[in-house]
mmCIF file of C-alpha atoms in Angstrom:
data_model
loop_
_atom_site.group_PDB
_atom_site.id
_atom_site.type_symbol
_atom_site.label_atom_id
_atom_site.label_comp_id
_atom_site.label_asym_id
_atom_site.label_seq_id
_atom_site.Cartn_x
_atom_site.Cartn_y
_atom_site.Cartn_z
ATOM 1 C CA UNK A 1 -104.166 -110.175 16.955
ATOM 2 C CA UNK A 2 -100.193 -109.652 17.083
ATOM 3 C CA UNK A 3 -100.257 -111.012 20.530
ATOM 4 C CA UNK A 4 -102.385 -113.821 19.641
ATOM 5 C CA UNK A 5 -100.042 -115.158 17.058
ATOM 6 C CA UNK A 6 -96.960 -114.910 19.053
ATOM 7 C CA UNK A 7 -98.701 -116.669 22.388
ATOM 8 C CA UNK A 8 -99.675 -119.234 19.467
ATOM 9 C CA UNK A 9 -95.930 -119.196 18.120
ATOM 10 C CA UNK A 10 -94.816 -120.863 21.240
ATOM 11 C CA UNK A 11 -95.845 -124.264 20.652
ATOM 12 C CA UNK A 12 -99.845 -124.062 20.297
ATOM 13 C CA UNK A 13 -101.084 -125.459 16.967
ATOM 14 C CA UNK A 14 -104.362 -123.855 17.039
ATOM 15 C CA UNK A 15 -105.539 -122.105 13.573
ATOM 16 C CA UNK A 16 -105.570 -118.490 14.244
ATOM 17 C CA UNK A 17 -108.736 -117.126 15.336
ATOM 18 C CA UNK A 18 -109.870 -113.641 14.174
ATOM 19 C CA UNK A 19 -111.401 -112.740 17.692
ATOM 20 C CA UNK A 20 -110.440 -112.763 21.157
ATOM 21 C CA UNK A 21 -112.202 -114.192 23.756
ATOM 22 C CA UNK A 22 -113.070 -110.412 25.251
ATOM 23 C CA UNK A 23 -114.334 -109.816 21.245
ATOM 24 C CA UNK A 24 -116.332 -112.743 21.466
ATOM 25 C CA UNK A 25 -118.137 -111.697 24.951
ATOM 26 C CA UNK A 26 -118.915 -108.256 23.233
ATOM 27 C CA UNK A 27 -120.123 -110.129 20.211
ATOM 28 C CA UNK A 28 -122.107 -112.365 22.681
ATOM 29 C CA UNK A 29 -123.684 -109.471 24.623
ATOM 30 C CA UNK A 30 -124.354 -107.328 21.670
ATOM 31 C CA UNK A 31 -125.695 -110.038 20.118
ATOM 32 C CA UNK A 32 -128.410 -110.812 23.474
ATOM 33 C CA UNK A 33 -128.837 -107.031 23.714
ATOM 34 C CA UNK A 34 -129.945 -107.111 20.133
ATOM 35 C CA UNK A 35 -132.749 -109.786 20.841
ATOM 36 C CA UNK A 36 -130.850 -112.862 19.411
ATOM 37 C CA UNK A 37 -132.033 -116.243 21.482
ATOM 38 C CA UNK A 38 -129.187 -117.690 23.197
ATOM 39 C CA UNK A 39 -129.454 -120.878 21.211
ATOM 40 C CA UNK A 40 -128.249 -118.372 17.876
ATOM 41 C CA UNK A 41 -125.700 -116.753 19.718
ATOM 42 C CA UNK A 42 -123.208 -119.082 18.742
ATOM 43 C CA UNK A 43 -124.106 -118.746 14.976
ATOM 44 C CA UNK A 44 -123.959 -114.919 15.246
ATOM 45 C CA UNK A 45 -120.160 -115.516 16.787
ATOM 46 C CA UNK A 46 -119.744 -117.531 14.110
ATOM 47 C CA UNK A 47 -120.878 -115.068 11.632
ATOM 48 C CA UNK A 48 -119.093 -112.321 12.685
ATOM 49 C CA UNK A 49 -115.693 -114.427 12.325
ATOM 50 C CA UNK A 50 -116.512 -115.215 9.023
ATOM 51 C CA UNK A 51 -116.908 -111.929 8.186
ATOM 52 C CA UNK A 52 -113.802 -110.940 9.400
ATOM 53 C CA UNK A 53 -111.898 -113.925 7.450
ATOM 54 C CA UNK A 54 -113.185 -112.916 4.565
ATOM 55 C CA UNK A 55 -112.594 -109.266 4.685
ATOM 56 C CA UNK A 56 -108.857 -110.436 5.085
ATOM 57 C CA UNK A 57 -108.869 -113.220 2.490
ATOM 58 C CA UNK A 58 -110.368 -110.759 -0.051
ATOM 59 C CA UNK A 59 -107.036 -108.308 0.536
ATOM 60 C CA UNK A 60 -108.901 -105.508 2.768
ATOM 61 C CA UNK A 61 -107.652 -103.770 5.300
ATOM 62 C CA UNK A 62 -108.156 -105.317 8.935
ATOM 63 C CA UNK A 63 -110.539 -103.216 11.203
ATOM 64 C CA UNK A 64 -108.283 -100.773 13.560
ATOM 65 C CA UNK A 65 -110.207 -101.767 16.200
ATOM 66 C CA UNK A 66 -111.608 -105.209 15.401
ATOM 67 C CA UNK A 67 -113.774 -105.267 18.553
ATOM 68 C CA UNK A 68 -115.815 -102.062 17.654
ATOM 69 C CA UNK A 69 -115.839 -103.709 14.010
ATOM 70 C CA UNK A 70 -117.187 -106.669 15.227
ATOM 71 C CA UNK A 71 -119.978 -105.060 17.743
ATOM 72 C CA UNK A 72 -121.508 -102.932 14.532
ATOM 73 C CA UNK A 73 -121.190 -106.351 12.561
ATOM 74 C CA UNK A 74 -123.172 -108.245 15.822
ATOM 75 C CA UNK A 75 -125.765 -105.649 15.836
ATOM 76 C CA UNK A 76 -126.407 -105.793 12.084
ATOM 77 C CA UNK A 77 -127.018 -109.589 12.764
ATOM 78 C CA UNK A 78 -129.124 -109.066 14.987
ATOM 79 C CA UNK A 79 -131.576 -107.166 12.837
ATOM 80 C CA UNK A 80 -130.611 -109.315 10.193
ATOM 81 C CA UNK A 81 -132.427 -111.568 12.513
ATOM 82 C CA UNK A 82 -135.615 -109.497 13.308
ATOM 83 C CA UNK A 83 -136.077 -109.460 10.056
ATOM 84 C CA UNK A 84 -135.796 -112.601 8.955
ATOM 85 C CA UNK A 85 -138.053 -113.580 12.193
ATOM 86 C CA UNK A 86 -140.574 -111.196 10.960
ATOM 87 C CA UNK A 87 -140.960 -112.159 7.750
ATOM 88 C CA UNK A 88 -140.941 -116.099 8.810
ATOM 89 C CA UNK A 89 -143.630 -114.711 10.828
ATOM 90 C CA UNK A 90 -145.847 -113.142 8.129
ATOM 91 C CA UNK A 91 -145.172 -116.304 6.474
ATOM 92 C CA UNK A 92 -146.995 -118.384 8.747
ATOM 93 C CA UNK A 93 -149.775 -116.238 9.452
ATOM 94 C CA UNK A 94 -150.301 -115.811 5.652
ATOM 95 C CA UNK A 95 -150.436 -119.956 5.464
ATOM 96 C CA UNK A 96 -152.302 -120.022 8.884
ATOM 97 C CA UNK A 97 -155.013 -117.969 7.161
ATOM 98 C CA UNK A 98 -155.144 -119.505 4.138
ATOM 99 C CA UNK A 99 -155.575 -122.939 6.307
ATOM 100 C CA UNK A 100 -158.526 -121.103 8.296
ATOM 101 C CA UNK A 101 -160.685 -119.785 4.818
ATOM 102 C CA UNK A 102 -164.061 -121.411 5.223
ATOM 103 C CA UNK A 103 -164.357 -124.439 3.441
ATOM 104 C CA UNK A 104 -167.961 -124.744 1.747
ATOM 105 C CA UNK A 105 -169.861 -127.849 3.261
ATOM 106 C CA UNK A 106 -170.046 -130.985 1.777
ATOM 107 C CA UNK A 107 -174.032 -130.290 0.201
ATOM 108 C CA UNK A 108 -172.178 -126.653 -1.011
ATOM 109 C CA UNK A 109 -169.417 -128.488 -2.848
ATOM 110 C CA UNK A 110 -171.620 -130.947 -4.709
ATOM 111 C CA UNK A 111 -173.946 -128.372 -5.742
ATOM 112 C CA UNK A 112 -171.006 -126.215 -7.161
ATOM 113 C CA UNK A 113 -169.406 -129.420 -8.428
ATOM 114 C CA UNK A 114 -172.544 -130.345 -10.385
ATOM 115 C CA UNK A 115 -173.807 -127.020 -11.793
ATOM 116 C CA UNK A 116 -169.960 -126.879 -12.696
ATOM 117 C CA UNK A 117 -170.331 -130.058 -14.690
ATOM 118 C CA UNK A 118 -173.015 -129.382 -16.573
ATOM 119 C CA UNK A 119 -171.828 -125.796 -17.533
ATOM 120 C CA UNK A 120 -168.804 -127.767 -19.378
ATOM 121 C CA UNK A 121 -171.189 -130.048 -21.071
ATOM 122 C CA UNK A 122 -173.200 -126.842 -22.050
ATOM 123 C CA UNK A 123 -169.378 -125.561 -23.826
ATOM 124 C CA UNK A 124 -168.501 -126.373 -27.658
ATOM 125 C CA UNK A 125 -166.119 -129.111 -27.056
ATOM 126 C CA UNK A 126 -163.020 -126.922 -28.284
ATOM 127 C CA UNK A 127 -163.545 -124.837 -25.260
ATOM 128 C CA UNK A 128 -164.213 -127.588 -23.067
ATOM 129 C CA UNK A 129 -160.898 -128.923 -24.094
ATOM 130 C CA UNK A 130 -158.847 -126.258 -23.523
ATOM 131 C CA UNK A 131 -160.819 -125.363 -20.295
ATOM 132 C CA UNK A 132 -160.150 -128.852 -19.062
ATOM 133 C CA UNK A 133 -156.491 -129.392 -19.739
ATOM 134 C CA UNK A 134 -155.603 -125.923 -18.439
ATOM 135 C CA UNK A 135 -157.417 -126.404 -15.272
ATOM 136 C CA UNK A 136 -157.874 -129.788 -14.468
ATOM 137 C CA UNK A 137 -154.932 -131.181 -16.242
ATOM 138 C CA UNK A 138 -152.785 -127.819 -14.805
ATOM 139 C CA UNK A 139 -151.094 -127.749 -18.236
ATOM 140 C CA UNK A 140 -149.663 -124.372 -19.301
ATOM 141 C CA UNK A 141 -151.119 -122.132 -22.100
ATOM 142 C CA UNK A 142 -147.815 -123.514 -24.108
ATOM 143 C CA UNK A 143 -148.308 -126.903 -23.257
ATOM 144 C CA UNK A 144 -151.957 -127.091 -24.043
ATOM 145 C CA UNK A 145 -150.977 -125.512 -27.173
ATOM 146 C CA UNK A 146 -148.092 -127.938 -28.462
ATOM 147 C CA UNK A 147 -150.061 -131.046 -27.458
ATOM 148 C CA UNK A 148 -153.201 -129.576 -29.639
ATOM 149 C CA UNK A 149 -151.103 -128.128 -32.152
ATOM 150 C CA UNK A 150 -152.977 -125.037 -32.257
ATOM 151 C CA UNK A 151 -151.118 -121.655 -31.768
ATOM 152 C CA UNK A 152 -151.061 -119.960 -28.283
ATOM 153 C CA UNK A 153 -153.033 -117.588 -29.407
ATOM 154 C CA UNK A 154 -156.094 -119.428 -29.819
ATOM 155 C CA UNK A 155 -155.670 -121.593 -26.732
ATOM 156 C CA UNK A 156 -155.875 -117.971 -24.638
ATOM 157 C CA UNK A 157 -158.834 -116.826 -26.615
ATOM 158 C CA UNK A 158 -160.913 -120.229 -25.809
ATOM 159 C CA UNK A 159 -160.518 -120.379 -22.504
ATOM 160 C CA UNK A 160 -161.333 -116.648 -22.201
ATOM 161 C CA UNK A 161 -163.956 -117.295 -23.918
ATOM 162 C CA UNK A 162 -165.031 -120.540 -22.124
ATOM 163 C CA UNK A 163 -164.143 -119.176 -18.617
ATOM 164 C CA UNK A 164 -166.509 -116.285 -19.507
ATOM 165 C CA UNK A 165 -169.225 -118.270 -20.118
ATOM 166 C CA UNK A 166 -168.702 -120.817 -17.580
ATOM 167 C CA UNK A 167 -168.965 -118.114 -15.600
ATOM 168 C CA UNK A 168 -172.173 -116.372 -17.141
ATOM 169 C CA UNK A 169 -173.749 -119.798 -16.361
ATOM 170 C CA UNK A 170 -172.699 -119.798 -12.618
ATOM 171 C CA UNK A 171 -174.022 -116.947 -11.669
ATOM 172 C CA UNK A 172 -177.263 -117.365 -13.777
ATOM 173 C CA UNK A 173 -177.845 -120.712 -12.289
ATOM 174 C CA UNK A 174 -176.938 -118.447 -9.058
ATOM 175 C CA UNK A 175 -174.200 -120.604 -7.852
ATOM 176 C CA UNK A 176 -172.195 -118.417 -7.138
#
């Protein structure tokens, strides 16, 4: 880096760059060894000079050898990478398989749709509130409770109670 800033001391006004251009192959071909697309590689250079600037602005110690420092910093990318692949991965198979659970037809979904109905007209009308603005409405327990002015309590007991019977008449009415 010594030699760096005196070539630069002799009339180059370049900002000081923490890696050579023989650091920045190794980065480069540590960072391809490691499995990192050639479109990233330039992010993972990128990365590891960061690193390095901010190891020195924070008041540590340079690396004796930078370029070894910088190859174990490219290969920790690099699995930073994998994993971050990996779990965008799992990701999209999770929402690819929620995309692929069988939808009922359109005969299934009025049949559940009706016998669904008249279970909530079957409900004392407290419970059908509460049932209602919780799931319909998507209200919280907290908010159904403030705009009823009832305590929390009680909103959680009726629509235990409610969803319990809604679903005692589901599965009597074998709906479901």
């Amino acid at each position: 880096m010594l030699r760096r800033k005196a070539r630069r001391g002799q009339g180059d006004h370049v900002h000081d760059d923490p890696l050579d251009a023989a650091q920045e192959r190794r980065v480069r071909a540590v960072l391809a060894l490691g499995g990192v697309p050639q479109a990233d590689l330039p992010d993972g250079v990128q990365q590891v000079r960061l690193r390095l600037l901010e190891r020195t602005a924070s008041g540590r110690e340079a690396p004796r050898d930078v370029s070894a420092w910088a190859a174990v910093v490219a290969s920790n990318l690099a699995m930073d990478w994998h994993r971050a692949r990996r779990r965008q991965d799992r990701l999209g198979e999770r929402l690819a398989a929620l995309r692929q659970t069988e939808h009922p037809s359109g005969e299934d979904t009025s049949l559940l749709s009706l016998a669904v109905a008249q279970g909530l007209d079957e409900l004392p009308d407290a419970q059908r509130q509460v049932l209602v603005l919780r799931f319909y409405a998507d209200l919280p327990v907290r908010g159904i409770a403030e705009e009823l002015g009832i305590p929390e309590g009680t909103v959680k007991s009726r629509l235990h109670t409610a969803v319990r019977a809604l679903r005692a008449r589901l599965h009597e009415d074998e709906v479901v």
